[in-house]
Short mmCIF file of C-alpha atoms and ligand atoms in Angstrom, two decimals:
data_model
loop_
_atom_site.label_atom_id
_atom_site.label_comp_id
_atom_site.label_asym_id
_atom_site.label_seq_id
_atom_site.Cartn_x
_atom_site.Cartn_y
_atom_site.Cartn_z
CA UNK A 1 111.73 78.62 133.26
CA UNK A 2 114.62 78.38 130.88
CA UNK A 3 114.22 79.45 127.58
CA UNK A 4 115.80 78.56 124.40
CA UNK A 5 115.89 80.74 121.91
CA UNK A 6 116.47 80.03 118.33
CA UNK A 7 117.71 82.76 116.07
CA UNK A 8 119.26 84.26 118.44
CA UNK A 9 121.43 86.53 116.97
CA UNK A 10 118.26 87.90 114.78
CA UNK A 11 116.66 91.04 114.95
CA UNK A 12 113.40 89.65 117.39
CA UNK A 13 115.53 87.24 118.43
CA UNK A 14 118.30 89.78 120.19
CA UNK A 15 115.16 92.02 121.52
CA UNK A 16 113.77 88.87 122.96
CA UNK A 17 116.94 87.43 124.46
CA UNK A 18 117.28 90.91 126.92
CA UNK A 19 113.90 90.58 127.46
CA UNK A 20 113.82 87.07 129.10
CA UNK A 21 117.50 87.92 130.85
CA UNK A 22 115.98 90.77 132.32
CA UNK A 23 112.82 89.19 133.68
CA UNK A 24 112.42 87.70 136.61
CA UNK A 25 110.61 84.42 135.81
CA UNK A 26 113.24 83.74 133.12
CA UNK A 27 116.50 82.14 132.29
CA UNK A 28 117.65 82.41 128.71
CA UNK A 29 119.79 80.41 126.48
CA UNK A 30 120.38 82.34 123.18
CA UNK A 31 121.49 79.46 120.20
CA UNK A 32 123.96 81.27 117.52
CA UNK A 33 125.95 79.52 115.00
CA UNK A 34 128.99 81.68 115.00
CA UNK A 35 131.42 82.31 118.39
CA UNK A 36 131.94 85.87 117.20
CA UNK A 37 127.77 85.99 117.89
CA UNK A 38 127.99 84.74 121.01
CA UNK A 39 130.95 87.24 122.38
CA UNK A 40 128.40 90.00 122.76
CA UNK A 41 126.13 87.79 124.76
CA UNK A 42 128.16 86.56 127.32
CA UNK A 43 130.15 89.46 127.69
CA UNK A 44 126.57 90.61 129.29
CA UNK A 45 126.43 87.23 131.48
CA UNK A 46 123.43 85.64 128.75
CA UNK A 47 124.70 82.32 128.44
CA UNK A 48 125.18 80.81 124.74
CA UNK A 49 124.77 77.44 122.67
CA UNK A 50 126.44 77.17 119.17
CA UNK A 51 124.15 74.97 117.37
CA UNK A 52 123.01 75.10 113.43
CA UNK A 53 119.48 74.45 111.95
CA UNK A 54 121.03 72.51 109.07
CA UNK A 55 122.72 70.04 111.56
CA UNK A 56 121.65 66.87 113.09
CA UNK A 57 118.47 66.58 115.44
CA UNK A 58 120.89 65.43 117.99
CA UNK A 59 122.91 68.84 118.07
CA UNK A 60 119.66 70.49 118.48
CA UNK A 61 118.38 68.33 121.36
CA UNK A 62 121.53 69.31 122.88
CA UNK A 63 121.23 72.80 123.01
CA UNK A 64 118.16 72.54 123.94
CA UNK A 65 119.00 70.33 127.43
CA UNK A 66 117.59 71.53 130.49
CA UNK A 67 115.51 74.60 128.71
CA UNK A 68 111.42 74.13 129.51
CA UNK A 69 110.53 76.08 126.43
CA UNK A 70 112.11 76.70 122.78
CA UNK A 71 111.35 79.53 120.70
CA UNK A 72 112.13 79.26 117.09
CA UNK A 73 112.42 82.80 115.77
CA UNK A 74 115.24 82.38 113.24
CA UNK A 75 114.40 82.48 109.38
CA UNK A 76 116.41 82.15 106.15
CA UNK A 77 115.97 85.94 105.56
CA UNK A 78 115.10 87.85 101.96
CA UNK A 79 118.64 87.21 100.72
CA UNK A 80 119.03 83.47 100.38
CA UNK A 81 117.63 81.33 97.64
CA UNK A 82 114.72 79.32 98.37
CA UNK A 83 116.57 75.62 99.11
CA UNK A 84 117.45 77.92 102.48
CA UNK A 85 113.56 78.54 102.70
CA UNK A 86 112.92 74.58 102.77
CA UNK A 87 116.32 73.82 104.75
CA UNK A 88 115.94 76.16 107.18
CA UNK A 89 111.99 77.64 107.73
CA UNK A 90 111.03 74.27 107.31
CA UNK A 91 113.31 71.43 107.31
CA UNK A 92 114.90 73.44 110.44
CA UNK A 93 111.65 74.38 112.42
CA UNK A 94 110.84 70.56 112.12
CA UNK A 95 113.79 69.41 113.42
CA UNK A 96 113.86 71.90 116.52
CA UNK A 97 110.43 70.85 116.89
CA UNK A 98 111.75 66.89 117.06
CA UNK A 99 114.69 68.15 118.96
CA UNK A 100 112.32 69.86 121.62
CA UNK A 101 110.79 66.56 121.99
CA UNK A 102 113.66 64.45 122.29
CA UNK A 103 114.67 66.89 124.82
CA UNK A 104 111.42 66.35 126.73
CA UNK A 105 111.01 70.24 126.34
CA UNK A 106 107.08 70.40 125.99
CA UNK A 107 106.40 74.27 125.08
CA UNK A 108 107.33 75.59 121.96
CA UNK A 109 106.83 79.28 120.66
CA UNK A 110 106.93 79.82 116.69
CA UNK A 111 107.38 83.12 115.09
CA UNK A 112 105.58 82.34 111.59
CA UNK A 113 104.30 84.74 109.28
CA UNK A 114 100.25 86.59 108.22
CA UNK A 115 98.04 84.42 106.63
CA UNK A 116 100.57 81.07 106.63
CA UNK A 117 97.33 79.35 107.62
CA UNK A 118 95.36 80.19 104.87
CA UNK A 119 96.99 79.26 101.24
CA UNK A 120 94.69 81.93 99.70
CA UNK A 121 95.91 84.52 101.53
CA UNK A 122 99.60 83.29 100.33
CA UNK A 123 101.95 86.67 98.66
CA UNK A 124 102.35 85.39 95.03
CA UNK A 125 105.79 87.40 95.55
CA UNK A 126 106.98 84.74 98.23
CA UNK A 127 104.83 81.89 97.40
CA UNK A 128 107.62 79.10 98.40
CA UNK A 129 108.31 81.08 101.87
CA UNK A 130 104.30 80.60 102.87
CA UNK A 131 104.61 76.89 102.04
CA UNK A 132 107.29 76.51 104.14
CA UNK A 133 105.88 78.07 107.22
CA UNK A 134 102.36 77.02 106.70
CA UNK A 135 104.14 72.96 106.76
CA UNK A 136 106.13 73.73 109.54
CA UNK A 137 102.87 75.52 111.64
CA UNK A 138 101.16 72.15 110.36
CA UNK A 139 103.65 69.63 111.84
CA UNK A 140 104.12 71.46 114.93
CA UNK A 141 100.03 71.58 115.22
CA UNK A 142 100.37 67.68 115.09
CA UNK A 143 102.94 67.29 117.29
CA UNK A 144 102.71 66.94 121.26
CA UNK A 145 104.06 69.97 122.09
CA UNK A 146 102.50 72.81 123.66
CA UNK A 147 102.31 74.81 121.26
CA UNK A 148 101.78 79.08 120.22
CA UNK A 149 102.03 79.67 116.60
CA UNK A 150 102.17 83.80 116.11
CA UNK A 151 102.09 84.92 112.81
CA UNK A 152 102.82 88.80 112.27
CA UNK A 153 102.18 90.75 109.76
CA UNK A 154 105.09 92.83 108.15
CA UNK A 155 107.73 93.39 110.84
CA UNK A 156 109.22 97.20 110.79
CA UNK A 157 111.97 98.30 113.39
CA UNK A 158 109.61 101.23 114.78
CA UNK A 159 109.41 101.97 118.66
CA UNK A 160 107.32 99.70 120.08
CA UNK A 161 103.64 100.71 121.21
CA UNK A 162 102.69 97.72 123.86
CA UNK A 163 99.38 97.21 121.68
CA UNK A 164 98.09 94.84 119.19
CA UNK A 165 95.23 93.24 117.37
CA UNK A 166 95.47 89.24 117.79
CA UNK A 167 93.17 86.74 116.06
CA UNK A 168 92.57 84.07 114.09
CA UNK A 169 92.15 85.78 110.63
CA UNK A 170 93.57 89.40 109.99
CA UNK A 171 94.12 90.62 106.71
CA UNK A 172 97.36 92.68 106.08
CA UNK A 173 99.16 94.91 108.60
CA UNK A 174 102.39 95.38 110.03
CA UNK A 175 103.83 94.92 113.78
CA UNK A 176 107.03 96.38 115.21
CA UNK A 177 109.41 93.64 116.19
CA UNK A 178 109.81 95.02 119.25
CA UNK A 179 106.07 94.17 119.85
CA UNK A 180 106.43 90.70 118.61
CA UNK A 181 109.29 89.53 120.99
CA UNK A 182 107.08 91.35 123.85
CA UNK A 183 103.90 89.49 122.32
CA UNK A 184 106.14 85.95 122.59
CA UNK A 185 107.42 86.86 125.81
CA UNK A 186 104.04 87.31 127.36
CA UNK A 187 102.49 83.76 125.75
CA UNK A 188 105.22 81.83 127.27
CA UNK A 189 103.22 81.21 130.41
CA UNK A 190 99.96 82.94 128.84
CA UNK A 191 97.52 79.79 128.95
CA UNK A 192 95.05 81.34 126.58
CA UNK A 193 97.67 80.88 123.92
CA UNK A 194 98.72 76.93 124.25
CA UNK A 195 97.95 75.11 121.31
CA UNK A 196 96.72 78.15 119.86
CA UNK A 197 97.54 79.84 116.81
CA UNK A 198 96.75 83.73 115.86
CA UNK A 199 97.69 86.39 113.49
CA UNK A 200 99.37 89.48 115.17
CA UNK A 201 99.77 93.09 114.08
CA UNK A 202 100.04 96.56 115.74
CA UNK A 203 96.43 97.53 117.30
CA UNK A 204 94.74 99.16 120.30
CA UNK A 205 95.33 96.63 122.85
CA UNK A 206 97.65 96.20 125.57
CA UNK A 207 99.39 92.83 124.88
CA UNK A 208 98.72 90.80 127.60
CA UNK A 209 94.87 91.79 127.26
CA UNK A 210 95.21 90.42 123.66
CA UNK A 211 96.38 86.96 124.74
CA UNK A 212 94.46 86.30 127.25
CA UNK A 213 91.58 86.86 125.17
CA UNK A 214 91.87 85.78 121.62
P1 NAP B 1 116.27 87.84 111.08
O1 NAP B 1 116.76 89.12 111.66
O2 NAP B 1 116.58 87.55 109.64
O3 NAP B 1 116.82 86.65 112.00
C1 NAP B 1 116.77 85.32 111.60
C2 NAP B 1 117.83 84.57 112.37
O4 NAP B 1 117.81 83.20 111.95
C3 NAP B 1 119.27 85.08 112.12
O5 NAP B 1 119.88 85.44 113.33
C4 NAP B 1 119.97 83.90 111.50
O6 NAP B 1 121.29 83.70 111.92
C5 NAP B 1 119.12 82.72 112.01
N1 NAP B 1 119.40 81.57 111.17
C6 NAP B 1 119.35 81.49 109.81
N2 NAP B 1 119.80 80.30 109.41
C7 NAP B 1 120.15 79.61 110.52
C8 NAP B 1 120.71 78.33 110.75
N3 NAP B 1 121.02 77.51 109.75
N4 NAP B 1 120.93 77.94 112.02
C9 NAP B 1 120.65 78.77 113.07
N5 NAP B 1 120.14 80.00 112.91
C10 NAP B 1 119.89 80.42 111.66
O7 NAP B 1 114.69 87.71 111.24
P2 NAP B 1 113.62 88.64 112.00
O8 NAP B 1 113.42 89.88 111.22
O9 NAP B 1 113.98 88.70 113.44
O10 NAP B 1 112.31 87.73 111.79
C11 NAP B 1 112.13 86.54 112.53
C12 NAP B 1 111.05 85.67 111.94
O11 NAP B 1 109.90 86.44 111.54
C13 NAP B 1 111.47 84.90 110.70
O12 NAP B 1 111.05 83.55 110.86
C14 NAP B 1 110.67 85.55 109.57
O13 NAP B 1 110.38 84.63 108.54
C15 NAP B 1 109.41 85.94 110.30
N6 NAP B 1 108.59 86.99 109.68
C16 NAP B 1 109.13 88.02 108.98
C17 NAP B 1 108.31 89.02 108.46
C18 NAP B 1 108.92 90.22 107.76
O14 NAP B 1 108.18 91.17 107.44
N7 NAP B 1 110.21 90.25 107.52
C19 NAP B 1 106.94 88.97 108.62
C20 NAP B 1 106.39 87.90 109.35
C21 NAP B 1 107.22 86.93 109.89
P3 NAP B 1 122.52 84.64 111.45
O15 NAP B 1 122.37 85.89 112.27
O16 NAP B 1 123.70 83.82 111.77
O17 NAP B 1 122.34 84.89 109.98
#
């Protein structure tokens, strides 16, 4: 299976790139938007599209040609206003999800954020940043594609333990995001987990455990 993955040049998104290269069952295609990105990449033989979530459906469904499954782990990050929250966690995830289909790519992996499902559970901090995942879970819910929706809690760059807690409804918590891009890895072919949607943060159980029984 080929795997696209958006945000690429992120911090889940690098872990999960080497992951996928270095596994067996997996192909990856790791979408940057700048060439200086993709230098390290294929200097390691990971082969690169240059694409940006701000352009056109059609330059999305052309990086995503020939991949089986997307994942969209890219975000407009803590230092960019909010019309980057709406352009690109958004606006952005709803066009890769159009782009997917247009691509005939049917499985598609989104990295969304604790509690996006639930507007009461929404940070009054970040309020815009929930709405914009919780429409973009919604749409991608609607559409045909077979979907995972994870939503971590706060991500922290600690070692990675190999065990979580994954549900429909957790309150708080954190996850390293070396854990999440294993967690992803593991629901691309994890049945248990299409059209499915959970919360995810550091627990006692060994990943694939997790998925296959949430
Ligand atoms: P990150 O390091 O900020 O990576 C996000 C990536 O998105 C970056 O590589 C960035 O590209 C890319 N991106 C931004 N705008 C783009 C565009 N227009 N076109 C293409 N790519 C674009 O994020 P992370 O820490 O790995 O987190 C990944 C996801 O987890 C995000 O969706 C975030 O909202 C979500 N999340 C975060 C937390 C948290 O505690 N921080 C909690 C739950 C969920 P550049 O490298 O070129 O800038």
């Amino acid at each position: 299976m080929k795997v696209l993955v958006v945000g690429a040049n992120g911090q889940i998104g690098k872990q999960l790139t080497h992951l996928l290269q270095d596994h067996e069952g997996y192909t990856v295609r790791a979408m940057v938007r700048k060439e200086e990105q993709a230098a390290p990449y294929q200097a390691a033989g990971i082969e690169c599209v240059l694409a940006n979530l701000e352009g056109s459906v059609k330059e999305l469904a052309d990086a995503a040609k020939n991949c089986q499954a997307v994942v969209f782990a890219a975000g407009s990050g803590g230092a960019t206003g909010y019309d980057k929250t709406l352009l690109i966690d958004l606006d952005g995830a709803v066009k890769m999800m159009e782009a997917a289909e247009q691509a005939s790519v049917r499985r598609f992996v989104m990295v969304s954020a604790i509690g996006a499902h639930h507007r009461e559970y929404w940070s009054e901090e970040i309020k815009p940043y929930y709405a914009a995942k919780h429409y973009a879970d919604r749409m991608l819910r609607q559409s045909s594609l077979t979907y995972t929706i994870i939503r971590p809690g706060g991500l922290t760059n600690n070692p990675g333990t190999g065990h979580i807690a994954a549900a429909e409804n957790i309150r708080g918590g954190s996850i390293p995001r070396e854990d999440v891009a294993k967690t992803i890895l593991l629901s691309l072919d994890e049945e248990n987990t299409f059209r499915r949607s959970f919360d995810l943060i550091s627990g006692d159980t060994p990943i694939s455990e997790a998925l296959s029984s949430i």
